[in-house]
Structures are given as C-alpha cells and as structure tokens.
Backbone as a ProteinNet text record, in pm:
[ID]
protein_1_A
[PRIMARY]
MISVSIVTYKTDIEELKHCLSSVSSSIVRKIYIIDNSRLDSIADFCATVDKVEYVGSSNVGYGAGHNIAIRKALKLGTKYHLVLNSDVYFGEDVLPKLVEYMDSNEDVAQVQPNVVYPDGTLQYGCRLLPSPLNLISRRFFFHSWNEQINSSFLLYDFDRKTPMNIPYHQGSFMFFRTSCFKKVGLFDERFFMYPEDIDITRRMHKHYRTMFWPGVTIVHAHRAASYKSLRMLWIHCYNMIKYFNKWGWIVDRERSEWNRRILEKVEKMKD
[TERTIARY]
13416.1	13308.6	13310.2	13344	13380.6	13464	13531	13610	13568.2	13629.9	13595.4	13696	13685.4	13815.6	13727.4	13821.3	13839.6	13894.8	13924.1	14008.6	14007.7	14169.9	14135.6	14268.1	14232.2	14320.8	14351	14460	14426.1	14337.7	14296.2	14180.5	14190	14116.4	14116.2	14101.3	14211.5	14233.3	14116.4	14091.8	13946.7	13821.9	13778	13675.9	13736.9	13872.3	13859.5	13854.9	13890.7	13831.6	13742.2	13662.9	13505.8	13450.4	13464.2	13413.5	13485.2	13590.5	13671.9	13571	13515	13464.4	13353.9	13290.8	13179.4	13156.5	13306	13338	13421.7	13380.7	13513.1	13413.5	13349.9	13247.9	13333.9	13286.9	13349.6	13363.6	13266.6	13250	13281.2	13372.2	13467.3	13592.2	13652.6	13783.7	13888.6	13902.4	14017.9	13925.6	13994.7	13983.4	14079.3	14105.7	14150.9	14205.2	14284.1	14279	14408.7	14318.6	14407.5	14408.3	14530.4	14559.1	14662.2	14575.4	14622.7	14694.7	14730.3	14781.6	14948.3	14950	15042.8	15119.1	15035.5	15039.7	15112.5	15211.1	15256.7	15166.1	15102.9	15000.5	14896.4	14844.3	14771.9	14818.6	14916.4	14971.6	14997.2	15080.3	15086.3	14956.2	14839.7	14746.3	14680	14687.6	14624.2	14730.8	14863.2	14873.6	14849.8	14779.6	14768.6	14592	14539.9	14410.6	14382.6	14308.6	14305.9	14245.8	14273.9	14259.1	14294.3	14345.7	14367.4	14486.4	14480.3	14571.3	14625.1	14720.8	14739.4	14816.9	14782.6	14848.3	14839.1	14987.7	15014.6	15018.6	14961.5	14886.7	14927.6	14975.1	14994.5	14864.9	14824	14696.9	14600.8	14569.3	14530.2	14345.6	14288.7	14135	14045.3	13943.3	13831.1	13858.2	13787.4	13769.7	13883.7	13974.9	14129.1	14168.2	14173.7	14221.6	14120.3	13974.8	13910.8	13942.5	13956	14010.3	14144.9	14224.2	14341.5	14296.3	14188.5	14128.9	14070	13975.6	13897.2	13978	14089.3	14172.5	14224.1	14265.1	14294.4	14200.6	14085	13949.6	13923	13959.1	13930.7	14025.2	14126.6	14209.1	14216.9	14163.5	14119.6	14017.7	13959.8	13806.8	13676.4	13682.2	13566	13422.1	13306.2	13182.6	13156.1	13176	13111.2	13185.2	13201.1	13316.9	13239.9	13238.7	13175.6	13262.1	13251.5	13351.6	13254.7	13332	13262.1	13352.4	13303.2	13368.2	13429.8	13520.5	13570.7	13461.2	13343.9	13280.8	13128.6	13121.5	13031.7	12997.3	12945.8	12915.6	12777.6	12797.7	12682	12661	12570.8	12550.3	12605.8	12616.2	12674.4	12593.7	12425.3	12366.6	12319.1	12410.7	12399.9	12436	12568.3	12622.6	12566.1	12569.4	12479.6	12349.6	12285.3	12140.1	12170.7	12297.7	12296.1	12358.1	12433.4	12481.5	12332.9	12281.9	12143.6	12078.6	12062.2	11964.9	12027.5	12147.5	12226.1	12252.3	12257.2	12231.6	12094.7	11963.7	11851.4	11814.4	11910.6	11895.8	11976.3	12026.1	12135.7	12156.8	12020.8	12026.9	12103.4	12102	12127.1	12260.1	12337.8	12459.6	12573.4	12440.3	12473.5	12355	12408.8	12250.9	12310.5	12204.1	12224.8	12126.5	12168.3	12077.7	11980.1	11912.8	11865.5	11999.8	12014.6	12126.7	12052.5	12113.2	12079.5	12167.5	12154.4	12214.4	12278.8	12386.1	12373.5	12268.7	12227.6	12073.9	11947.4	11965.9	11891.1	11791.8	11798.9	11706.9	11764.9	11709.6	11678.8	11801.1	11912.8	11939.6	11929	11926.8	11889.2	11989.9	12024.8	12125	12085.6	11992.6	11911	11856.2	11862.5	11847.2	11813.6	11765.7	11737.9	11907.8	11917.3	12030.3	12024.4	12135.4	12174.3	12176.7	12125.5	12094.7	12198.2	12228.9	12309.8	12228.6	12110.3	12014.4	12001.5	12047.2	12045.5	12167.7	12293.4	12377.8	12422.7	12370.9	12348.8	12254.3	12139.5	12021.2	12110.9	12161.9	12209.9	12306.2	12385.3	12476.3	12458.4	12359.8	12397.6	12249.2	12107.9	12005.7	11936.6	11865.5	11755.9	11729.4	11690.9	11695.7	11513.4	11449.4	11283.4	11293.1	11364.5	11408.9	11464.3	11592.2	11667.6	11570.5	11475.5	11398.5	11313.9	11273.6	11162.2	11213.7	11334.9	11417	11485.5	11484	11531.7	11432.4	11308.5	11184.9	11230.3	11254.6	11241	11348.1	11492.4	11629.6	11615.3	11603.3	11634.1	11530.2	11443.3	11305.7	11237.7	11209.6	11166.1	10994.4	10939.6	10820.9	10874.7	10973.1	10998.4	10954.3	10892.2	10847	11027.7	11111.4	11215.3	11178.2	11075.9	11031.1	11019.6	11005.8	11002.4	11118.9	11180.1	11315.5	11270.3	11384.2	11326	11493.4	11453.3	11579.8	11630	11733.6	11783.5	11892	11902.7	12026.8	12152.9	12126.8	12201.4	12223	12344.1	12357.6	12473.7	12466.4	12547.3	12678.3	12794.8	12923.3	12963.8	12896.4	12925.3	12941.3	12837.8	12829.5	12763.4	12864.8	12851.2	12870	12724.6	12802.7	12775	12869.4	12895	12888.3	12814.8	12872.2	12999.5	13093.3	13209.8	13217.1	13183	13191.2	13118.4	13051.7	12984.2	13093.3	13198.3	13276.5	13362	13355.2	13408	13370.6	13227.8	13133.5	13144.2	13113.2	13071.5	13239.6	13368.3	13469.6	13455.1	13580.8	13594.6	13557.5	13590.6	13540.8	13578.3	13545.1	13623.4	13758	13849.7	13935.2	13963.9	13914.9	13867.5	13832.5	13741	13692.4	13763.8	13827.1	13923.6	13823.3	13704.8	13605.4	13467.9	13340.9	13208.2	13146.9	13151.6	13051.3	13089.9	13211.1	13237.3	13146.5	13042	12945.4	12787.9	12809.8	12695.7	12716.3	12858.6	12913.4	12880	12932.3	12943.3	12861.7	12725.6	12613.7	12510.9	12524.7	12404.7	12502.1	12631.6	12697.8	12635.2	12637.9	12581.3	12428.7	12415.1	12254.6	12183.7	12255	12248.2	12242.1	12304.1	12313.6	12239.1	12233	12170.1	12088.6	12004.6	11952.4	12055.7	12011.7	12117.8	11978.8	12006.7	11874.7	11915.6	11798.3	11792.4	11702	11774.7	11717.1	11673.6	11540.9	11544.3	11549.1	11581.7	11636.8	11715.9	11786.5	11911.4	11942.9	12006.9	11999.5	12188.9	12239.7	12388.4	12335.7	12477.1	12514	12631.9	12568	12657.1	12678	12781.2	12830.1	12899.7	12786	12847.6	12906.1	13004.7	13077.4	13051.4	13001.7	12938.5	13080.7	13206.8	13320.4	13256.4	13212.9	13201.7	13154.8	13051.7	12965.6	13064.7	13169.6	13249.7	13395.8	13416	13537.8	13537.7	13618.9	13613	13654	13813.1	13820	13806.3	13735	13671.3	13515.7	13467.3	13336.2	13398.4	13534.3	13569.2	13611.8	13691.5	13681.6	13542.7	13447.7	13300.7	13252.2	13277.9	13228.8	13292	13406.5	13545.5	13523.3	13510.9	13442.3	13309	13220.2	13086	13110.3	13157	13160.8	13207.1	13317.4	13360.1	13260.2	13196.8	13055.6	12990.3	12908.2	12855.6	12884	13029.7	13110.2	13118.5	13060.6	13096	12959	12834.2	12719.9	12650.3	12668.1	12541.7	12476.2	12495	12463.9	12284.5	12264.8	12087.8	12067.5	12085.1	12074.1	12108.2	12059.5	12089.3	11990.6	11978.1	11826.3	11816	11941.5	11947.3	11885.4	11917.2	11893.1	11722.6	11708.4	11550.9	11483.8	11490.8	11389.4	11403.5	11520.2	11525.2	11478.5	11478.8	11423.9	11275.2	11251.9	11092.3	11046.5	11081.6	11046.7	11029.5	11120.5	11144.1	11024.7	11014	10931.1	10785.7	10747.6	10612.5	10608.9	10646.5	10686.9	10665.6	10717	10718.1	10555.3	10528.6	10412.1	10258.1	10319.1	10216.3	10189.3	10295.7	10352.8	10253.9	10203.7	10131	9972.7	9934.7	9805.6	9763.5
-798.9	-708.1	-755.7	-886.6	-934.8	-960.3	-914.5	-939	-1065.4	-1152.1	-1199.4	-1211	-1250.8	-1265.9	-1363.7	-1420.2	-1535.9	-1513.9	-1483.9	-1515.9	-1648.3	-1687.3	-1826.3	-1844.3	-1928.9	-1964	-2092	-2172.6	-2349.1	-2433.1	-2345.3	-2389.5	-2535.5	-2611.1	-2738.1	-2736	-2765.6	-2743.8	-2825	-2935.5	-2990.3	-2864	-2794.7	-2715.7	-2631.1	-2565.4	-2442.6	-2463	-2563.8	-2658.7	-2620	-2675.2	-2698.4	-2570.5	-2426.4	-2290.9	-2222.3	-2247.8	-2190.3	-2271.6	-2363.5	-2422.4	-2322.2	-2268.7	-2199.3	-2049.4	-1991.3	-1893.1	-1887.5	-2019.5	-2017.1	-1958.3	-1873.2	-1806.7	-1719.5	-1707.8	-1637	-1451.9	-1401.7	-1291.8	-1270.8	-1340.6	-1349.6	-1299	-1189.9	-1135	-1172.2	-1187.1	-1175.8	-1210.1	-1353.8	-1408.2	-1366.3	-1300.8	-1293.7	-1382	-1458.5	-1526.7	-1478.3	-1408	-1351.5	-1498.7	-1552.6	-1629.3	-1596.4	-1588.9	-1528.7	-1662.8	-1784.7	-1861.9	-1902.9	-1818.4	-1785.8	-1990.1	-2023.2	-2212.7	-2220.6	-2263.7	-2344.9	-2390.1	-2520.3	-2614.2	-2503.3	-2386.6	-2302.9	-2230	-2175.7	-2074.2	-2169.9	-2280.1	-2388.1	-2441.2	-2482.8	-2457.4	-2372.5	-2238.7	-2119.9	-2080.3	-2132.5	-2093.3	-2158	-2272.4	-2384	-2360.6	-2249.5	-2197.8	-2066.9	-2049.4	-1944.2	-1835.7	-1734.6	-1622.8	-1568.2	-1652	-1651	-1553.3	-1496.5	-1412.7	-1422.2	-1518.3	-1544.9	-1416.3	-1415.3	-1314.2	-1354.2	-1363.3	-1431.9	-1324.5	-1327.6	-1221.9	-1252	-1177	-1209.5	-1227	-1279.4	-1304.9	-1206	-1087	-1006.4	-987.7	-1114.7	-1081.8	-1090.2	-1068.7	-1174.3	-985.5	-903.5	-791.5	-730.3	-724	-661.1	-728.6	-876.1	-950.4	-897.2	-907.2	-843	-739.5	-659.3	-524	-522	-569.7	-588.5	-623.9	-723.6	-750.5	-654.9	-580.9	-441.4	-366.4	-312.1	-191.5	-266.9	-376.3	-406.9	-408.8	-487	-450.2	-321.4	-216.4	-63.7	-42.4	-104.7	-36.4	-108.8	-222	-302.3	-268.7	-204.6	-153.7	-227.9	-360.5	-409.8	-381.2	-413.9	-335.6	-402.7	-528.2	-595.7	-685.4	-681	-736	-850.2	-938.6	-1079.2	-1091.8	-1075.5	-1129	-1273.2	-1386.3	-1509.5	-1567.4	-1660	-1768.4	-1919.9	-1967.3	-2082.7	-2203.7	-2218.5	-2323.1	-2264.8	-2195.1	-2136.5	-2205.7	-2287.9	-2278.7	-2282.2	-2307.9	-2257.5	-2306.1	-2285.8	-2331.9	-2208.5	-2244.2	-2144.1	-2023	-2035.9	-1923.6	-1839.3	-1850.7	-1770.3	-1624.8	-1605.4	-1505.4	-1387.1	-1477.1	-1393.4	-1339.9	-1417.1	-1321.4	-1269.4	-1257.7	-1138	-994.9	-1019.6	-920.4	-854.1	-925.3	-890.4	-802	-853.4	-776	-659.3	-657	-529.7	-435.8	-474.1	-384	-319.2	-377.7	-328.9	-269.6	-265.6	-177.4	-102.1	-26.3	98.5	160.6	176	200.6	98.2	-20.6	-147.6	-148.4	-150.5	-127.3	-286.4	-367.8	-479	-604.1	-730.2	-832.1	-950.8	-985.7	-1141.2	-1221.2	-1361.4	-1434.1	-1525.7	-1639.4	-1735.8	-1808	-1852	-1932.6	-2061.4	-2170.6	-2272.9	-2389.7	-2470.8	-2548.2	-2644.4	-2723.6	-2866.8	-2969.4	-2973.6	-3064.6	-2974.9	-2848	-2815	-2695.5	-2715.4	-2641.8	-2505	-2403.9	-2275.2	-2215.5	-2155.7	-2056.5	-1904.6	-1914.8	-1739.1	-1635.3	-1610.9	-1533.8	-1367.2	-1297.2	-1177	-1153.2	-1042.2	-1043.1	-882.7	-855	-730.4	-738.8	-591.3	-508.9	-590.7	-620	-719.5	-605.3	-667.5	-574.3	-686.6	-608.8	-712.9	-807	-797.1	-913.8	-1042.1	-989.2	-1122.7	-1147.4	-1057.2	-1159.3	-1237	-1213.9	-1313.8	-1385.5	-1374.3	-1507.4	-1617.2	-1576	-1692.3	-1761.4	-1683.9	-1781	-1842.9	-1811.9	-1813.3	-1837.3	-1836.4	-1875.8	-2017.8	-2018.2	-2164.2	-2148.7	-2252.8	-2290.7	-2202.4	-2210.7	-2177.8	-2022.2	-1949.4	-1820.7	-1754	-1862.5	-1834.4	-1838.5	-1891.7	-1945.7	-1817.6	-1734.2	-1664.1	-1544.5	-1512.2	-1378	-1446	-1530.3	-1554	-1529.2	-1567.2	-1580.1	-1445.6	-1311.9	-1154.8	-1141.4	-1187.3	-1102.9	-1208.2	-1304.6	-1405.1	-1397.9	-1342	-1310.7	-1414.2	-1508	-1636.7	-1670.9	-1540.3	-1502.6	-1447.8	-1436.6	-1352.6	-1479.9	-1457.2	-1612.9	-1620.9	-1537.9	-1566.6	-1591.8	-1506.7	-1558.2	-1411.8	-1315.1	-1159	-1068.7	-983.7	-923.8	-812.1	-819.9	-705.3	-626	-502.6	-436.3	-436.6	-501.2	-549.2	-518.3	-425.8	-370.2	-444.4	-593.9	-681.5	-824.2	-820.5	-945.4	-1016.2	-1159.6	-1263.1	-1266.4	-1258.3	-1267.7	-1366.3	-1434.2	-1532.6	-1541.9	-1484.6	-1460.9	-1311.9	-1166.8	-1061.6	-1005.6	-965.5	-924.9	-790.9	-686	-546.2	-474.7	-348.8	-258.7	-177.5	-243.3	-248.2	-7.4	36.1	171.2	216.3	135	216.1	195.5	141.8	126.7	249.1	360.2	455.9	586.6	542.8	636.7	571.7	439.1	416.1	357.3	307.2	273.2	171.3	86.9	-80.4	-153	-239.3	-310.7	-276.7	-237	-195.4	-275.2	-247.2	-327.5	-355.2	-242	-263.9	-396	-483.8	-598.2	-697	-802.7	-866.9	-1031.5	-1044.6	-1102.4	-1114.8	-1167	-1182.7	-1034.7	-969.8	-800.8	-738.7	-756.9	-690	-672.9	-807.7	-824.7	-714.8	-707.2	-635.1	-475	-459	-289.6	-235.8	-320.9	-272.9	-259.6	-387	-366.1	-242.2	-220.1	-109.6	17.7	38.2	128.9	130.8	50	80.3	108.6	42.3	30.8	199.7	258	410	506.5	454.1	534.3	454.9	341.6	270.2	170.2	64.7	-45.2	-168.7	-252.3	-379.7	-420.8	-537.3	-611.4	-767.6	-834.4	-976	-1013.1	-1107.8	-1105.4	-1257.3	-1309.3	-1454.9	-1547.4	-1469.8	-1507.4	-1599.5	-1626.8	-1768.1	-1813.5	-1915.6	-1990.6	-2037.8	-2009.2	-2051.6	-2157	-2237.5	-2345.3	-2299.8	-2266	-2216	-2330.2	-2406.8	-2544.6	-2476.6	-2396.4	-2355.2	-2387.3	-2312.7	-2430.9	-2398.2	-2223	-2213.4	-2219.8	-2160.5	-2239.3	-2168.2	-2043.1	-2015.3	-2095.6	-2186	-2266.2	-2371.7	-2398.4	-2537.2	-2519.3	-2356.3	-2361.4	-2260.8	-2243.5	-2141.2	-2026.3	-2059.1	-1958	-1854.5	-1917	-1870.7	-1777.5	-1849.5	-1769.1	-1639.4	-1671.2	-1502.4	-1433.4	-1460.2	-1381.5	-1274.2	-1373.2	-1337	-1226.3	-1276.7	-1187.1	-1048.1	-1083.8	-952.4	-851.8	-880.8	-796	-774.5	-813	-753.9	-681	-700.8	-555.3	-417.8	-463.7	-325.5	-310.7	-393.6	-318.2	-250.9	-292.8	-218.7	-64.8	-81.7	32.7	163.9	86.3	156.6	240.6	149.7	169.1	202.6	143.8	209.6	69.3	54	-49.6	-86.7	29.5	78.4	155.1	298.2	349.9	359	290.3	309.3	350.2	453.7	537	439.3	439.2	375.6	227.2	125.5	-31.3	-10.4	98.4	89.9	138.2	251.5	251.5	174	65.1	-6.1	-113.6	-135.4	-294.3	-261.5	-180.2	-146.4	-142.5	-99.6	-86	-244.8	-306.5	-411.3	-562.7	-522	-592.4	-533.1	-456.6	-385.4	-446.5	-467.9	-484.1	-660.1	-697.9	-907	-912	-813.7	-848.9	-848.4	-770	-706.9	-794.6	-882	-1007.7	-1103.5	-1118.2	-1224.8	-1205.7	-1075.9	-1030.3	-1068.3
-6466.9	-6424.7	-6289.5	-6264.2	-6085.7	-6053.5	-5903.8	-5866.9	-5724.2	-5698.9	-5554	-5449.3	-5336.8	-5220.1	-5136.6	-5122.1	-4978	-4882.6	-4782.8	-4708.6	-4635.3	-4645.2	-4585	-4456.9	-4398.1	-4275.9	-4217.9	-4256.3	-4260.9	-4338.7	-4435.2	-4519.2	-4565.6	-4581.7	-4636.4	-4769.1	-4843	-4983.8	-5053.5	-5029	-5105.4	-5136.2	-4974	-4970.6	-5042	-5083.1	-5154.8	-5297.3	-5292.2	-5440.7	-5515.1	-5418.8	-5410.7	-5429	-5354.1	-5391.1	-5470.6	-5550.9	-5661.6	-5783.9	-5798.6	-5889.5	-5892.4	-5797.6	-5818.8	-5848.9	-5885.2	-5947.2	-6071	-6108.7	-6254.3	-6382.8	-6337.3	-6468.9	-6541.2	-6644.2	-6761.6	-6717.9	-6638.9	-6596.8	-6455.5	-6420.4	-6286.7	-6362.2	-6328	-6383.1	-6286.2	-6167.4	-6064.6	-5945.1	-5910.1	-5752.9	-5650.6	-5556.2	-5475.3	-5320.4	-5294.3	-5207.7	-5089.1	-4977.6	-4899.4	-4801.1	-4774.6	-4698.1	-4572.1	-4454	-4337.5	-4251.9	-4285.6	-4228	-4306	-4421	-4526.6	-4537.5	-4594.6	-4604.3	-4748.4	-4733.8	-4876.6	-4967.8	-4881.6	-4953.2	-4997.3	-4955	-5036.2	-5130.8	-5131.3	-5243.8	-5338.6	-5282.3	-5430	-5513	-5410.4	-5537.6	-5602.7	-5531.4	-5574.4	-5701.1	-5706.8	-5836	-5940.6	-5945	-6042.2	-6096.9	-6047.9	-6058.2	-6130.6	-6290.5	-6361.1	-6260.5	-6264.4	-6241.8	-6099.7	-6028.7	-5884.2	-5848	-5757	-5691.8	-5560.5	-5534.6	-5400.6	-5297.8	-5170.4	-5114.8	-4995	-4978.7	-4827	-4680.8	-4620.3	-4493.3	-4381	-4281.7	-4147.4	-4077.6	-3993	-3942.3	-3903.7	-4010	-3991.4	-3929.9	-3997.4	-3917.5	-4030.1	-4089.1	-4167.1	-4242.7	-4179.5	-4243.1	-4314.3	-4212.2	-4296.8	-4405.9	-4407.7	-4516.8	-4632.3	-4604.3	-4749.5	-4825.6	-4692	-4746.8	-4836	-4791.8	-4919.3	-5017.2	-5062.7	-5199.8	-5281.6	-5174.2	-5230.4	-5299.7	-5212.5	-5269.5	-5387	-5394.7	-5549.3	-5634.7	-5577.9	-5672.7	-5749.4	-5642.6	-5680.6	-5789.9	-5778.4	-5866.6	-5999.1	-5995.7	-6097	-6205.3	-6069	-6138	-6190.2	-6138	-6159.5	-6097.2	-6138.1	-6105.7	-5989.5	-5965	-5853.4	-5788.5	-5662.9	-5577.3	-5503.7	-5507.4	-5389.6	-5263.7	-5191.6	-5048.9	-5007.8	-5036.5	-5025.9	-4919	-4822.3	-4743.3	-4829.4	-4778	-4825.2	-4844.5	-4741.5	-4712	-4790	-4899.3	-4945.9	-5109.4	-5173.9	-5321.9	-5375.8	-5522.3	-5535	-5724	-5799.1	-5937.3	-6007.8	-6149.4	-6252.7	-6255.8	-6223.3	-6281.8	-6168.5	-6061.5	-5945.4	-5999.2	-6009.3	-6057.7	-6157.7	-6284	-6394.5	-6362.7	-6266.3	-6231.3	-6133.9	-6047.3	-5931.3	-6040.7	-6118.8	-6179.9	-6284	-6313.2	-6405.4	-6300.2	-6170.5	-6093.8	-6030.6	-6051.2	-5980.3	-6066.1	-6196.4	-6354.8	-6370.8	-6292.1	-6308.1	-6185.8	-6108.1	-5945.9	-5891.2	-5977.1	-5936.9	-5824.6	-5719.1	-5597.6	-5514.2	-5507.9	-5446	-5472.6	-5368.4	-5282.4	-5299.9	-5243.3	-5156.9	-5172.1	-5238	-5201.5	-5180	-5090	-5046.4	-5101.3	-5174.9	-5226.5	-5094.3	-5144.5	-5031.3	-4978.7	-4867	-4827.2	-4724.3	-4813.8	-4745.4	-4672.3	-4607	-4565	-4638.4	-4640.4	-4730.4	-4702.5	-4661.7	-4652.3	-4728.6	-4762.5	-4837.8	-4716.3	-4594.2	-4489.9	-4501.6	-4454.5	-4472.7	-4365.6	-4386.5	-4307.7	-4303	-4178.4	-4167.9	-4194.5	-4288.6	-4340.8	-4327.4	-4349.8	-4301.7	-4212.6	-4136.7	-3993.6	-3967.4	-3806	-3787.3	-3715.6	-3697.9	-3644	-3501.4	-3373.2	-3312.8	-3199.7	-3046.8	-2937.5	-2852.3	-2747.8	-2650.5	-2638.4	-2614.6	-2573.5	-2655.6	-2771.2	-2854.4	-2857.4	-2862.4	-2814.6	-2675.4	-2570.8	-2430.9	-2443.2	-2508.3	-2531.9	-2602.2	-2726.2	-2836.2	-2764.2	-2713.6	-2615.7	-2467.2	-2376.2	-2290.6	-2205.7	-2291.8	-2222.1	-2220.4	-2174.9	-2173.1	-2328.1	-2386.8	-2506.6	-2581.2	-2446.4	-2498.7	-2476.9	-2438.8	-2408.9	-2512.4	-2567.3	-2701.5	-2805.5	-2813	-2928.7	-2961.9	-2881.3	-2846.8	-2898.2	-2847.7	-2900.4	-3030.7	-3073.4	-3217.4	-3308.5	-3272.4	-3388.3	-3413.8	-3348.5	-3385.5	-3467.7	-3376.5	-3451.9	-3625.9	-3606.3	-3728	-3841.8	-3803.1	-3879.9	-3919.3	-3854.8	-3844.6	-3938.4	-3898	-3967.7	-4148.4	-4158.7	-4297.1	-4383	-4526.5	-4602.1	-4623.7	-4682.1	-4769	-4943.4	-4942.1	-5108.7	-5131.5	-5091.6	-5133.3	-5105.2	-5213.7	-5172.2	-5058.9	-4994.4	-4895.6	-4849.3	-4809.6	-4773.7	-4643	-4614.8	-4483	-4472.5	-4320.5	-4300.1	-4216.6	-4222.4	-4165.2	-4265.4	-4352.2	-4419.9	-4341.4	-4316	-4259	-4352.6	-4314.1	-4381.8	-4489	-4495.4	-4560.1	-4728.9	-4756	-4929.9	-4927	-4945.1	-4964.5	-5121.4	-5199.3	-5334.9	-5307.1	-5338.4	-5361	-5487.4	-5501	-5636.7	-5555.4	-5615.8	-5581.7	-5587.5	-5658.2	-5638.4	-5496.7	-5417.2	-5323.2	-5182.5	-5195.6	-5132.9	-5069.9	-5218.6	-5213.2	-5121.9	-5117.7	-5034.5	-4857.2	-4870	-4720	-4665.1	-4734.9	-4693.2	-4679.4	-4621.8	-4638.5	-4478.7	-4466.3	-4329.7	-4238.3	-4134.6	-4026.6	-3977.5	-3944.4	-3929.5	-3769.8	-3720.7	-3525	-3493.4	-3587.9	-3565.9	-3610.3	-3547	-3580.7	-3675.7	-3599.9	-3699.2	-3619.4	-3724.2	-3669.4	-3683.3	-3617.1	-3641.9	-3788.5	-3842.7	-3937.5	-4067.1	-4073.8	-4182.1	-4164.1	-4000.8	-3950.3	-3970	-3935.9	-3930.7	-4079.9	-4194.3	-4332.2	-4384.6	-4360.8	-4392.6	-4358.3	-4224.2	-4209.1	-4217.1	-4281.8	-4337.7	-4465.3	-4520.8	-4690.6	-4689.4	-4588.6	-4586	-4524.2	-4522	-4459.8	-4580.6	-4670.9	-4798.2	-4953.2	-4915.6	-5019.1	-4966.9	-5110.3	-5048.5	-5018.3	-4924.5	-4917.3	-4919.9	-4992	-5037.6	-5029.5	-4979.3	-4988.7	-5101.5	-5185.7	-5310.3	-5311.1	-5341.6	-5333.4	-5475	-5559.6	-5697.5	-5729.2	-5643.4	-5664.9	-5512	-5478.5	-5400.9	-5358.6	-5291.8	-5217	-5129.7	-5122.1	-5007.7	-4923.9	-4773.3	-4669.8	-4606.6	-4584.4	-4487	-4339.4	-4266.7	-4171.6	-4036.8	-4018.3	-3914.8	-3794.3	-3740.9	-3648.6	-3558.8	-3564.1	-3464.2	-3329.5	-3371.2	-3181.4	-3080.7	-3167	-3107.2	-3011.3	-3092.3	-3050.3	-2983.7	-2976.7	-2922.7	-2834	-2710.7	-2613.9	-2669.8	-2759.1	-2786.7	-2894.2	-3001.5	-3074.1	-3040.2	-2931.6	-2823.7	-2755	-2719.1	-2668	-2744	-2874.1	-2979.2	-3053.6	-3049.9	-3089.2	-2991.1	-2879.8	-2728.7	-2747	-2743.9	-2747.4	-2865.4	-2983.7	-3083.3	-3081.3	-3048.6	-3044.9	-2954.9	-2824.9	-2727.8	-2827.9	-2914.8	-2982.7	-3071.2	-3101.8	-3228.9	-3124.9	-2993.8	-2929.4	-2889.4	-2830.6	-2835.3	-2933.9	-3059.2	-3142.3	-3188.1	-3182	-3204	-3108.8	-3013	-2866.4	-2826.7	-2663.4	-2632.5	-2599.8	-2537.5	-2507.4	-2612.2	-2630.6	-2741	-2848.8	-2948.8	-3087	-3192.4	-3221.4	-3311.6	-3402.5	-3491.1	-3667.9	-3605.4	-3500.5	-3490.2	-3478.9	-3361.5	-3349.2	-3470.7	-3502.1	-3625.2	-3760.1	-3796.2	-3899.4	-3861.4	-3728.2	-3697.1	-3709.4	-3630.5	-3644.8	-3783.9	-3873.3	-3997.3	-4062.9	-4040.9	-4087.9	-4019.3	-3910	-3869.3	-3885.5	-3902.3	-3933.2	-4116.7	-4169.7	-4325.4	-4328	-4211.3	-4215.2	-4157.2	-4073.1	-3982.9	-4096.8	-4197.5	-4310.1	-4397.3	-4423.6	-4501.6	-4465	-4300.6	-4251.1	-4290	-4267.4	-4332.5	-4466.3
[MASK]
+++++++++++++++++++++++++++++++++++++++++++++++++++++++++++++++++++++++++++++++++++++++++++++++++++++++++++++++++++++++++++++++++++++++++++++++++++++++++++++++++++++++++++++++++++++++++++++++++++++++++++++++++++++++++++++++++++++++++++++++++++++++++++++++++++++++++++++++

C-alpha cells in the first residue's frame, strides 16, 4: 500500500537504521534508498534489510533522487508514497493513522503531521509561501527583525492543534497520494536541493488539499546544514534564486492570495 523513498549522501548507518525501523510496518510494500554517494557501506547495509531496494546514483540532488523512486512507485502501483529524510523517526502508529486519514479524505494529495525536535519542542514544518524578504531576513537580518518576519512566515500564532490546508510543507516528511503525481508531475529537477519541497507542495495545493494534520507526531533531528556551512548556504541561496525566477520575486499572485487566506484563518483562531 505504501512505498517510501530516502535519499542518502554519505549518511551515517546508525541514523539510517533508526529511520528504517520506523517504516518496518506491514503496510509498507517497498523502501527505495537512492544513494547519491554510492557508498559500498550503505549498499551492503541495505542488502540486509527487508523490503529495501538500493539504487546507487550520481549526486543528482534531493528532488531528482526522490523522482527515481517515485517513478518506480508509480510502476509498482502503491497508493501512497512517503518522501522521508534519514534523520526522521516515529512510532508504529503513525503510518496506519495517516493511511486512515487519507482514505477518509480523498481530495487530499499530501499530508504532513506534527513535527518536533528530539527534545520535544515544536518544529515549524508548515509555513507560508516564502517571499525574497523571508530568505534574506532568515539569513542576514538582526535577530529582532528576523523574529518579527518569522512570526508570520512560520505561523507562530497557529496552534498546531487544528488541521489546515497549507501550501508549503517542509520536506523531511511528505506523505503523498501517489496517483496525484500523474496530474501534478514530480519534483522539479532544476532545484538541486532546498526549494523542491516548496515547489511541489504548491503545485499539489493548486489542484488538491495539502493538509497539516496533527493526529500524529514525528521527530525530525534537523541539521540545518546551510546555517553551518558556507557551501550549503551558497547552494541554498542559488536554488532559491531559481525558485523565485520560476514563481516570481515581487509579483506572485498565488503566494499573495494563499498566504492572505491562511493568515486570516489563523487570526480567526485567536478570537
């Protein structure tokens, strides 16, 4: 019923093992490990794990790596496909409950559960569509300015207790209805990494509901690599430039309209 894809690049085996233990459910039919580093250690480990298909790939990027798996999932005919980071783990009840939710809501193409850090603090995984100001402020503004802008972008006032149709899901855990890829398409491979999750969620959102659903919780041990490495910062900025070239820098009517609707709903929740 479910297929899963994990893109690895020199990934720690213990981290991968921990992640795979979360998807050992009987309702998972196939797990695709797309290894952009082609490490023998990862290939050897995957050969020992039930339901895992290892694919050694050149370093094609995050979205393109998952596309390799999604094409296989479409041929396999799984009903749902989970795009998963190796630094994510969760309890055995998560996948069955997500399937139950999706089965009951056939107009939902994509769902993201509640996301927390390993210490249990909230991670703001569902967000507004970003503007260039969001990118600049999060990287280069003083903390007080950054917090003010983030409060809107990261939906600080949203209580995370209510389901909501959100156009941007952070890409560590993206649970898709596989058939929707046929209408919307796969990840845009122009993006090596970072904005591919924004891009595909908003494309899904245009035709279906893309829901935040707090019925289950996952843990994401987020590394925030682009905050620690100048190389990753450059990759992030370069690919965000591609994103704004595609969707619009100043004028992006979908962004303006969808963000306005969400902020209005959040404001009503406070009343």
